Coordinates of C-alpha atoms in Angstrom, one line a residue:
Chain A
M7 CA 0.1 0.6 -0.3
A8 CA 1.1 3.3 -0.6
P9 CA 2.0 5.4 2.2
L10 CA 0.5 8.3 3.8
E11 CA 2.1 11.3 2.4
H12 CA 1.3 10.1 -1.0
Y13 CA -2.5 10.0 -0.2
L14 CA -1.9 13.7 1.6
I15 CA 0.4 15.6 -1.3
V16 CA -2.9 14.5 -4.2
S17 CA -5.0 15.5 -1.4
A18 CA -3.1 18.8 -1.3
L19 CA -3.1 19.1 -4.9
L20 CA -7.3 18.8 -5.4
F21 CA -6.6 21.3 -2.2
A22 CA -4.8 23.7 -3.9
I23 CA -6.6 23.3 -7.9
G24 CA -9.8 24.3 -6.1
V25 CA -8.3 27.3 -4.1
V26 CA -6.8 28.8 -7.4
G27 CA -9.9 27.5 -8.9
V28 CA -12.7 29.9 -7.0
V29 CA -9.9 32.7 -7.0
V30 CA -9.6 32.4 -10.8
R31 CA -12.1 31.2 -12.1
R32 CA -15.2 33.6 -13.7
N33 CA -17.9 31.6 -14.2
A34 CA -19.9 30.3 -11.5
I35 CA -20.6 27.5 -12.0
V36 CA -17.5 26.7 -12.0
V37 CA -16.5 28.6 -9.0
V38 CA -19.1 26.4 -7.2
M39 CA -17.4 22.5 -8.5
S40 CA -13.7 24.2 -7.4
I41 CA -15.4 24.6 -4.2
E42 CA -16.8 21.0 -4.6
L43 CA -13.0 19.6 -5.4
M44 CA -11.9 21.5 -2.1
L45 CA -15.2 19.5 0.2
N46 CA -13.5 16.8 -1.4
A47 CA -10.2 17.1 -1.0
G48 CA -10.3 17.5 3.4
N49 CA -12.7 14.0 2.4
L50 CA -9.0 12.5 0.8
A51 CA -7.4 13.9 4.3
F52 CA -9.6 12.5 6.3
V53 CA -10.1 9.1 4.3
S54 CA -6.1 8.3 4.3
F55 CA -5.3 9.3 8.2
G56 CA -8.4 7.1 9.5
R57 CA -7.6 4.6 7.5
F58 CA -3.5 5.1 8.8
L59 CA -4.5 5.5 12.0
N60 CA -7.3 2.7 12.5
S61 CA -10.1 4.6 13.4
M62 CA -12.8 4.7 12.2
D63 CA -13.8 8.4 12.3
G64 CA -12.4 9.7 9.4
Q65 CA -14.5 7.1 7.1
L66 CA -18.0 8.2 9.2
I67 CA -17.4 12.2 8.6
V68 CA -16.6 11.1 4.8
F69 CA -20.3 10.3 4.8
F70 CA -21.4 13.5 6.6
V71 CA -19.7 15.5 4.9
M72 CA -20.2 14.5 1.5
G73 CA -24.4 14.1 2.8
V74 CA -23.5 18.2 3.6
A75 CA -21.8 18.4 -0.1
A76 CA -24.7 18.1 -1.8
A77 CA -27.5 20.1 0.2
E78 CA -24.8 22.9 -0.8
A79 CA -25.0 21.7 -4.6
A80 CA -28.3 21.5 -5.0
I81 CA -29.1 24.9 -3.3
G82 CA -25.8 26.5 -4.6
L83 CA -27.4 26.0 -8.1
A84 CA -31.0 26.9 -6.8
I85 CA -28.8 30.8 -6.9
L86 CA -27.2 29.7 -10.0
I87 CA -30.4 29.7 -11.9
L88 CA -32.7 31.8 -10.5
I89 CA -29.6 34.6 -11.2
Y90 CA -29.7 33.4 -14.5
R91 CA -33.0 33.4 -15.3
N92 CA -33.1 37.0 -14.1
R93 CA -30.1 38.1 -15.4
E94 CA -28.7 35.8 -18.3
S95 CA -25.3 35.1 -17.0
T96 CA -24.0 33.6 -14.9
D97 CA -20.1 35.6 -14.9
V98 CA -19.1 36.3 -11.4
D99 CA -17.7 39.6 -12.9
S100 CA -21.6 40.9 -13.9
L101 CA -22.5 41.0 -10.7
N102 CA -21.4 44.4 -9.8
L103 CA -24.5 46.0 -8.6
L104 CA -23.4 46.3 -4.6
K105 CA -20.2 48.3 -4.8
L106 CA -17.3 46.2 -3.8
Chain B
M16 CA -17.0 -6.3 20.2
T17 CA -19.9 -4.9 22.3
P18 CA -21.8 -2.0 21.1
V19 CA -21.0 0.6 23.5
F20 CA -25.1 2.9 23.1
P21 CA -24.0 6.6 24.4
V22 CA -25.1 8.6 27.0
I23 CA -27.9 10.8 26.1
H24 CA -29.5 14.0 28.2
W25 CA -32.5 14.0 27.3
P26 CA -34.1 16.9 29.5
Y27 CA -30.3 19.4 28.0
L28 CA -31.3 18.7 24.7
L29 CA -35.3 19.8 24.6
P30 CA -34.3 23.1 22.7
V31 CA -32.8 21.3 19.7
I32 CA -36.1 19.1 19.2
F33 CA -38.4 22.7 20.1
V34 CA -36.7 24.7 17.6
V35 CA -36.6 21.6 14.9
L36 CA -40.0 20.3 15.5
G37 CA -41.1 23.5 15.3
A38 CA -38.9 24.8 11.4
V39 CA -40.9 20.9 10.5
A40 CA -44.2 22.5 12.2
V41 CA -44.5 25.9 10.0
L42 CA -43.1 23.8 6.6
L43 CA -46.1 21.8 7.3
W44 CA -48.8 24.1 8.3
D45 CA -47.1 26.5 5.3
T46 CA -47.8 23.3 3.0
F47 CA -52.2 21.9 3.5
F48 CA -53.0 26.1 4.4
R49 CA -51.2 28.3 2.3
S50 CA -52.4 31.3 3.2
R51 CA -50.7 34.6 2.0
D52 CA -51.3 35.8 6.3
R53 CA -47.8 35.1 7.5
T54 CA -49.2 36.6 10.9
F55 CA -50.3 33.1 12.0
L56 CA -46.7 31.8 11.1
A57 CA -45.0 34.4 12.7
A58 CA -46.9 33.7 15.9
L59 CA -46.1 29.7 15.7
T60 CA -42.6 30.8 15.4
L61 CA -42.4 32.8 18.1
T62 CA -43.8 30.9 20.8
T63 CA -41.9 28.1 19.4
L64 CA -38.4 29.9 19.8
A65 CA -40.1 30.6 23.7
A66 CA -40.5 27.4 24.6
A67 CA -36.9 26.7 23.3
G68 CA -36.0 29.0 26.1
G69 CA -37.9 27.8 28.5
A70 CA -36.6 24.6 28.4
T71 CA -33.1 25.8 28.4
L72 CA -33.9 28.6 31.5
S73 CA -35.4 25.0 33.8
A74 CA -32.2 22.7 32.2
L75 CA -29.8 25.1 33.9
P76 CA -30.6 25.0 37.4
G77 CA -30.3 21.8 38.0
L78 CA -26.7 22.1 35.5
P79 CA -24.2 20.0 38.0
G80 CA -21.0 21.4 35.6
G81 CA -22.2 20.6 32.5
A82 CA -23.6 16.9 30.8
V83 CA -22.0 15.1 27.6
S84 CA -24.8 13.4 26.1
F85 CA -23.5 11.8 22.2
G86 CA -20.1 10.7 23.5
G87 CA -19.2 14.6 23.4
M88 CA -21.8 15.6 20.0
F89 CA -23.9 17.8 22.0
V90 CA -22.5 19.4 25.0
F91 CA -24.5 21.5 27.6
D92 CA -22.9 23.0 29.9
R93 CA -23.4 26.7 30.9
F94 CA -21.9 28.4 28.7
S95 CA -23.5 26.7 26.0
G96 CA -27.5 26.9 28.3
F97 CA -25.8 30.8 27.8
V98 CA -25.2 31.0 24.1
F99 CA -28.3 29.5 23.5
I100 CA -30.5 31.7 25.4
L101 CA -28.3 34.2 23.6
I102 CA -29.4 33.0 20.0
L103 CA -32.9 32.3 21.2
I104 CA -33.4 36.0 22.2
A105 CA -31.9 36.9 18.4
S106 CA -34.1 34.9 17.0
F107 CA -36.6 36.1 18.4
I108 CA -36.1 39.7 17.9
S109 CA -35.1 39.2 14.4
V110 CA -39.1 37.3 13.5
L111 CA -40.6 40.3 14.9
I112 CA -38.3 42.2 13.4
A113 CA -39.6 39.4 9.6
A114 CA -42.6 40.4 10.7
A115 CA -43.0 43.7 10.5
Q116 CA -40.9 44.1 6.6
M117 CA -43.8 45.2 4.9
S118 CA -41.7 43.8 1.6
L119 CA -41.8 40.1 2.8
D120 CA -45.2 40.2 2.6
E121 CA -44.8 39.5 -1.5
A122 CA -42.7 36.3 -1.0
P123 CA -44.0 33.1 0.3
A124 CA -44.1 33.1 4.8
G125 CA -44.0 29.8 5.7
E126 CA -40.1 28.8 4.2
Y127 CA -39.0 31.9 5.9
F128 CA -39.9 31.0 9.1
A129 CA -38.8 27.4 9.4
L130 CA -35.7 29.1 7.3
I131 CA -34.9 31.4 10.5
L132 CA -35.5 28.2 13.2
F133 CA -33.5 25.7 10.9
A134 CA -31.1 28.3 10.9
T135 CA -31.1 28.8 14.6
S136 CA -31.3 24.8 15.9
G137 CA -28.0 24.5 13.2
M138 CA -27.0 27.3 15.6
M139 CA -27.1 25.9 18.9
L140 CA -25.6 22.4 17.4
M141 CA -22.7 24.4 16.9
A142 CA -22.8 26.4 20.1
G143 CA -23.9 23.1 22.5
T144 CA -20.8 20.5 20.9
R145 CA -17.1 19.6 21.2
N146 CA -16.9 17.8 18.5
M147 CA -15.8 19.5 15.1
L148 CA -17.3 17.9 13.3
M149 CA -20.7 19.1 14.7
I150 CA -19.1 22.5 14.2
F151 CA -19.4 21.8 11.0
I152 CA -22.8 20.5 10.6
G153 CA -24.5 23.3 12.3
L154 CA -22.1 25.4 10.9
E155 CA -23.1 24.1 7.5
I156 CA -27.2 23.8 8.6
L157 CA -26.8 27.8 9.6
S158 CA -25.0 28.8 6.5
L159 CA -27.5 26.4 4.6
S160 CA -30.3 28.4 5.7
L161 CA -29.1 31.7 5.5
Y162 CA -28.0 31.6 1.5
V163 CA -31.0 31.0 1.0
L164 CA -32.6 33.9 2.7
A165 CA -29.7 36.6 1.4
G166 CA -31.9 35.8 -1.9
Y167 CA -35.6 35.6 -0.6
L168 CA -37.2 38.1 -2.7
R169 CA -36.5 36.0 -5.4
F170 CA -36.8 39.1 -8.5
D171 CA -34.9 41.5 -6.6
L172 CA -31.4 41.7 -8.2
R173 CA -29.5 42.8 -5.4
G174 CA -31.1 40.6 -2.9
N175 CA -29.9 37.8 -5.7
E176 CA -26.0 38.3 -6.1
A177 CA -26.1 39.8 -1.8
A178 CA -27.3 35.3 -2.4
L179 CA -24.3 34.4 -5.0
K180 CA -21.8 36.4 -3.2
Y181 CA -22.0 35.1 0.3
F182 CA -22.9 31.6 -0.8
L183 CA -19.7 31.1 -3.3
L184 CA -17.5 33.4 0.0
G185 CA -18.8 31.0 2.7
S186 CA -18.6 27.9 0.9
F187 CA -15.1 28.6 0.3
A188 CA -14.5 29.3 4.0
A189 CA -16.9 25.8 4.3
G190 CA -14.4 23.6 1.8
F191 CA -11.0 26.2 4.5
L192 CA -12.6 24.6 7.7
L193 CA -13.2 20.8 7.3
F194 CA -9.4 20.8 5.6
G195 CA -8.1 21.9 8.8
M196 CA -10.5 19.7 10.5
A197 CA -8.9 17.0 8.6
M198 CA -5.3 18.4 9.0
I199 CA -6.0 17.7 13.3
Y200 CA -7.3 14.5 12.6
G201 CA -5.1 13.0 11.3
A202 CA -1.7 14.8 13.8
A203 CA -4.3 14.3 17.3
G204 CA -6.0 11.8 15.9
S205 CA -9.1 12.4 16.8
V206 CA -11.8 15.1 16.2
D207 CA -13.2 15.2 19.7
L208 CA -11.9 18.9 21.7
A209 CA -11.3 17.7 24.2
R210 CA -9.7 14.1 23.5
I211 CA -7.2 16.9 20.9
A212 CA -6.2 18.4 24.5
S213 CA -5.8 15.1 26.4
H214 CA -3.6 14.2 22.9
L215 CA -1.4 17.2 23.1
H216 CA -1.0 17.3 26.9
S217 CA 1.1 14.4 26.8
H218 CA 2.4 14.8 22.7
P219 CA 3.1 18.9 22.5
L220 CA 2.2 19.4 18.5
S221 CA 3.8 23.1 18.5
R222 CA 6.1 22.7 16.3
N223 CA 4.1 20.2 14.5
P224 CA 3.1 21.7 10.7
A225 CA 0.0 19.5 9.8
F226 CA -1.9 21.1 14.1
M227 CA -0.7 24.2 13.0
L228 CA -2.1 24.6 9.2
G229 CA -5.0 22.7 10.2
L230 CA -5.3 25.8 13.3
G231 CA -4.6 27.9 11.0
F232 CA -7.2 26.8 8.2
I233 CA -9.8 26.5 10.7
T234 CA -9.0 30.6 12.3
V235 CA -9.6 31.4 8.4
G236 CA -12.3 28.8 8.3
L237 CA -14.9 30.7 11.5
G238 CA -12.8 33.8 10.3
F239 CA -15.2 34.6 7.8
K240 CA -18.3 33.2 9.2
V241 CA -17.7 36.4 11.9
A242 CA -16.4 39.0 8.9
A243 CA -13.2 39.4 11.0
V244 CA -10.6 41.1 8.2
P245 CA -8.7 40.1 6.2
F246 CA -11.8 38.2 5.9
N247 CA -14.9 40.5 6.0
M248 CA -14.6 41.3 2.3
W249 CA -19.1 39.3 1.5
A250 CA -20.1 40.9 4.0
P251 CA -20.8 44.7 3.5
D252 CA -22.2 43.2 -0.2
V253 CA -24.3 40.6 2.5
Y254 CA -25.8 42.8 4.4
E255 CA -26.8 46.0 1.8
G256 CA -28.0 43.5 -0.6
A257 CA -30.1 40.8 1.4
P258 CA -34.0 41.9 2.7
T259 CA -32.7 44.2 6.1
A260 CA -35.2 41.2 8.3
V261 CA -32.7 38.7 7.3
T262 CA -29.4 41.0 7.4
A263 CA -30.3 42.2 10.8
F264 CA -30.6 38.9 11.3
M265 CA -27.4 37.3 9.8
S266 CA -25.0 40.1 12.2
V267 CA -26.0 39.1 15.0
G268 CA -27.0 35.2 15.4
P269 CA -24.7 33.2 13.5
K270 CA -22.6 35.8 14.2
A271 CA -22.9 34.2 18.7
A272 CA -22.5 30.7 17.0
A273 CA -19.8 30.9 15.1
F274 CA -17.5 32.3 17.8
A275 CA -19.0 30.7 20.4
A276 CA -17.6 26.9 18.3
F277 CA -14.2 29.5 18.7
F278 CA -13.8 29.6 21.8
R279 CA -14.4 26.5 22.7
I280 CA -11.9 25.6 19.9
V281 CA -9.4 28.0 21.4
L282 CA -10.1 27.2 24.7
M283 CA -9.2 23.5 25.2
V284 CA -7.1 23.5 22.0
G285 CA -5.8 26.7 21.5
G286 CA -3.1 26.1 24.1
Y287 CA -1.5 24.2 23.2
A288 CA -0.5 26.2 20.1
G289 CA 2.7 28.3 21.2
E290 CA 2.4 32.2 21.0
N291 CA 2.5 32.1 17.5
F292 CA -1.6 31.8 17.5
I293 CA -2.1 34.2 20.0
A294 CA 0.2 36.9 17.4
V295 CA -1.8 36.0 15.2
L296 CA -5.3 36.7 17.0
W297 CA -3.8 39.8 18.1
V298 CA -3.2 40.4 14.7
M299 CA -6.1 39.9 13.4
A300 CA -8.1 41.3 16.4
A301 CA -6.2 44.9 16.3
L302 CA -7.4 44.9 12.3
T303 CA -10.6 44.1 12.7
M304 CA -11.5 46.8 14.6
T305 CA -9.1 49.3 12.9
V306 CA -10.3 48.4 9.5
G307 CA -14.1 47.9 10.4
N308 CA -14.0 51.5 12.5
L309 CA -12.1 53.3 9.1
V310 CA -13.9 52.8 6.3
A311 CA -18.2 53.0 8.5
I312 CA -16.9 56.3 8.2
W313 CA -17.1 56.6 4.6
Q314 CA -20.3 54.9 4.0
A315 CA -23.4 56.5 2.8
N316 CA -25.9 53.5 3.9
I317 CA -27.3 52.7 6.6
K318 CA -27.0 48.7 6.0
R319 CA -22.9 49.1 5.1
M320 CA -22.3 51.3 7.2
L321 CA -24.1 49.2 10.0
A322 CA -22.1 46.3 8.0
F323 CA -18.5 47.9 8.8
S324 CA -19.7 48.4 12.6
S325 CA -20.5 45.0 13.0
I326 CA -16.9 43.8 11.8
A327 CA -15.9 46.6 14.1
H328 CA -17.6 44.9 16.5
A329 CA -16.1 41.1 15.4
G330 CA -12.5 42.5 16.7
Y331 CA -13.8 43.6 20.3
I332 CA -15.1 40.2 20.8
L333 CA -11.8 39.3 18.8
V334 CA -9.7 40.5 21.9
A335 CA -12.1 38.9 24.6
L336 CA -10.7 35.9 22.5
V337 CA -7.6 36.7 22.8
A338 CA -6.9 37.0 26.0
A339 CA -9.7 34.4 27.2
Q340 CA -7.0 32.0 25.5
R341 CA -5.0 33.3 28.6
G342 CA -6.7 31.8 30.6
E343 CA -8.3 35.3 32.0
A344 CA -11.8 33.8 33.3
L345 CA -13.4 37.6 33.3
A346 CA -13.0 37.5 29.5
T347 CA -15.1 34.3 28.9
G348 CA -18.1 35.9 30.8
G349 CA -16.5 39.8 29.1
F350 CA -17.5 37.5 26.1
L351 CA -20.6 36.9 26.8
Y352 CA -22.1 39.5 27.9
Y353 CA -20.7 41.8 25.3
L354 CA -22.5 39.7 22.4
L355 CA -25.8 39.6 24.7
V356 CA -25.4 43.7 24.3
Y357 CA -24.1 43.3 21.0
S358 CA -27.5 41.3 19.6
F359 CA -29.7 43.5 21.4
M360 CA -28.7 46.7 19.9
N361 CA -27.7 46.1 16.9
L362 CA -31.3 43.9 15.9
G363 CA -32.2 47.2 17.7
A364 CA -30.6 49.4 14.8
F365 CA -32.2 47.2 12.3
C366 CA -35.5 46.9 13.2
V367 CA -35.5 50.6 13.2
V368 CA -33.8 51.0 9.5
V369 CA -36.9 48.6 9.1
A370 CA -39.6 50.4 10.4
S371 CA -38.8 53.3 8.7
G372 CA -39.5 52.3 5.6
R373 CA -42.9 53.0 3.6
G374 CA -45.7 51.0 2.5
G375 CA -42.7 48.4 0.7
E376 CA -39.9 50.5 0.3
E377 CA -36.8 50.7 2.3
R378 CA -35.1 53.7 2.8
T379 CA -31.7 52.8 3.2
R380 CA -29.9 55.6 2.2
I381 CA -28.1 58.3 5.8
A382 CA -29.7 61.3 4.4
D383 CA -32.9 59.2 4.6
F384 CA -32.9 59.4 7.6
A385 CA -32.3 63.7 8.6
G386 CA -34.8 65.9 9.8
M387 CA -36.0 61.7 11.6
G388 CA -36.2 64.0 15.5
Y389 CA -39.0 65.6 13.9
T390 CA -41.3 63.7 11.5
R391 CA -40.6 59.7 13.7
P392 CA -39.8 60.9 16.9
V393 CA -40.1 57.9 18.5
L394 CA -38.1 56.1 15.9
A395 CA -35.0 58.5 15.7
A396 CA -35.2 58.4 19.7
A397 CA -35.2 54.6 19.6
M398 CA -32.2 54.7 17.3
A399 CA -30.2 57.6 19.0
I400 CA -29.9 55.7 22.2
F401 CA -29.3 51.9 20.2
M402 CA -26.2 54.2 18.1
V403 CA -24.8 55.2 21.7
S404 CA -24.5 51.8 22.6
L405 CA -23.2 51.4 19.9
A406 CA -20.3 54.0 20.2
G407 CA -19.8 52.7 23.4
L408 CA -20.7 55.4 25.8
P409 CA -22.7 55.5 29.0
P410 CA -25.4 54.9 30.5
T411 CA -25.9 52.4 28.2
G412 CA -25.4 48.0 28.1
G413 CA -22.8 48.7 24.9
F414 CA -19.9 50.6 27.7
V415 CA -20.8 47.8 30.4
A416 CA -19.9 45.4 27.5
K417 CA -17.2 47.1 26.1
F418 CA -15.5 48.0 29.7
Y419 CA -15.5 44.0 30.6
I420 CA -13.6 43.0 27.5
F421 CA -11.3 45.7 28.2
S422 CA -10.2 44.8 31.5
A423 CA -10.1 41.5 31.2
A424 CA -7.2 42.0 28.5
I425 CA -5.7 44.5 30.3
K426 CA -5.3 41.6 33.1
A427 CA -3.9 39.4 30.4
G428 CA -1.2 41.7 29.8
Y429 CA -2.6 43.2 26.5
V430 CA -2.3 46.6 27.7
W431 CA -1.7 47.7 23.6
L432 CA -4.1 45.6 22.1
V433 CA -7.0 48.0 24.3
V434 CA -5.1 50.9 23.1
V435 CA -6.0 49.8 20.1
A436 CA -9.3 48.9 20.8
V437 CA -9.7 52.2 23.7
L438 CA -8.4 54.4 19.7
N439 CA -11.3 52.2 18.0
S440 CA -14.1 53.1 20.5
V441 CA -13.1 57.1 19.9
I442 CA -13.2 57.0 16.2
S443 CA -16.1 55.0 15.7
V444 CA -18.4 57.3 18.4
Y445 CA -17.6 59.9 15.3
Y446 CA -19.5 57.8 12.6
Y447 CA -22.8 56.5 15.3
L448 CA -23.3 60.6 17.0
R449 CA -22.9 61.6 13.0
L450 CA -26.2 59.5 12.6
I451 CA -27.8 61.4 15.8
V452 CA -26.8 64.9 13.9
V453 CA -28.7 63.9 10.9
M454 CA -31.3 63.1 12.2
Y455 CA -31.9 66.6 14.4
M456 CA -29.7 69.2 13.2
Q457 CA -31.0 68.8 9.6
E458 CA -33.7 69.5 7.8
P459 CA -35.4 66.4 6.6
G460 CA -34.8 66.4 2.7
A461 CA -36.7 67.1 -0.2
G462 CA -39.5 63.9 -1.2
V463 CA -39.9 63.1 3.6
D464 CA -44.1 62.1 3.8
E465 CA -45.8 64.9 4.9
G466 CA -48.6 62.6 6.8
A467 CA -45.8 61.7 8.9
V468 CA -45.5 65.4 10.2
A469 CA -48.5 65.8 10.3
G470 CA -50.5 62.5 11.8
P471 CA -49.2 60.4 14.6
E472 CA -46.6 58.6 13.9
R473 CA -47.3 55.0 12.7
V474 CA -44.4 51.8 13.8
S475 CA -46.4 48.5 13.6
S476 CA -46.6 46.3 16.2
Y477 CA -44.8 43.8 15.7
A478 CA -41.6 46.5 15.2
F479 CA -43.0 47.9 18.1
A480 CA -42.5 44.9 20.2
A481 CA -38.8 43.9 19.2
L482 CA -38.2 47.9 19.4
L483 CA -39.3 48.2 23.4
L484 CA -37.7 44.6 24.2
A485 CA -34.0 46.3 22.9
V486 CA -34.6 49.6 24.7
I487 CA -34.7 48.1 28.0
A488 CA -32.5 45.2 27.6
T489 CA -29.8 47.9 26.2
L490 CA -30.5 50.8 28.7
E491 CA -31.3 47.3 31.5
L492 CA -27.8 46.3 31.0
G493 CA -26.2 49.7 30.4
L494 CA -28.1 50.6 34.8
F495 CA -29.0 47.3 35.7
P496 CA -26.2 44.9 34.6
G497 CA -25.3 42.6 38.3
A498 CA -27.3 39.7 37.8
V499 CA -27.1 39.5 34.0
I500 CA -22.8 39.9 35.0
E501 CA -22.9 37.8 37.5
F502 CA -24.7 35.0 35.4
A503 CA -21.9 35.8 32.2
L504 CA -18.8 35.1 34.2
R505 CA -20.4 31.8 35.6
S506 CA -21.3 30.2 32.4
G507 CA -18.1 31.4 31.1
V508 CA -16.4 28.5 32.8
L509 CA -16.6 25.2 29.4
L510 CA -16.9 22.1 31.1
N511 CA -13.8 20.0 29.8

């Protein structure tokens, strides 16, 4: 079996890709996908730590996080659909009614 | 291996159970008897919150220090009890404000109150646990409800924008929080704060990169939720764009819950993190106060001004956190008292903003408040009291609360942080009192309704009830703070 470090490196990479995606991409749907990537990086870290610490906690937590992530995606997409209907765009930069 | 069933203390769970059942009842009632009338649903929500408050109060006296249910997933100690009461009061007043806001009349009523109740249950779960997973789940229950509430007026473009910004930045922060928790789990082998603390006691990890990274990411995640600088950029936009009643709710309750969780984490685990962690919190507190107060001066929109003011207040609370981290008992009690006073004065200020609107239209520019001392004397007087209290001047609750937090910080040895905080309080007096000047010393601008000048002042009975509660509490907590301070100080002891 691969050592713990390998899993953690993949997890850290996923997290970094997610963070960069949120910061760089302008399409709100891609931003939501990047956020999901961050959550899944956390999941991967939990699972691999759980496996290597011989503790069930890590494996269990992932199920809760997946449930939360699904609810979050549902609400996020609902908000996006609402915005698309009202203004025909999901570009984050076009959201400038409220001054920054 | 035989399964071990966790100990469950049902009486202490009752407040949360009441709130969740109430939320379901509101949803079901709305589904089967859909009507445009919000009065009944508001009453049902208020009853639920009152029942939960009663359950909390009746559970407190018999408490032998604390009760742990579900193996640490739910902890009811004096700290949780105080935060529960505070959250329930904040939700109660928010529901009154929501019932008074006319622009919400056009939106469906049932979901609104159900979401407020669900958010309340999330806050309570977040404040009453010592398990990091539960903190995450409570935070998400709370946040998901708030994302929907922020965009509740579906055809309002500003509301849409607020909801999306809140959602994107809030979930971004949740990602950080989760990853930080995973790192701490890896380093200390548990997500239960008590077990992490006992692990750290025997294996110091203050040089362990995973542990420190985890603590840092958790600070980022919770910093977003309490809108601490530099994680505050969402707050002004979301506060401005969301319906005012929702803004009132989210400026108080979620902040209280996130700070309660933050306190629990820092008090139980932060002590093992070493000086660098305290230094980070110190800088965050100083920055949050300064940026919040300085930027608030330039705001022309009252909701934005109150947003920056609430950022500044998060800074003062962080001062208490820094002091509490040093084991200063006064700091935790002062923090609880501050949150209580802050809830009343902030909700009161937002309530005035809601009540001063005409018809479905909101008046949120500071210039709209010109001459209000003569056209709407009752509202203006209430607003003046809240502003004085937010500025931290006697004889209001804001003064006493600041006094306790600052003296705790001095006792803990953070004299310079208190100097920064006091200078900030002086700056804040400028923009709080400017509103009073605008209300009493400027002529009403064009477009002020003449009817309000001649006829008696009309304030909806819900808004009036909310204002009465907030005004009495703000003055009472400033003039006769003894009993509540004592309660807060006794509640400042965490169950370990």
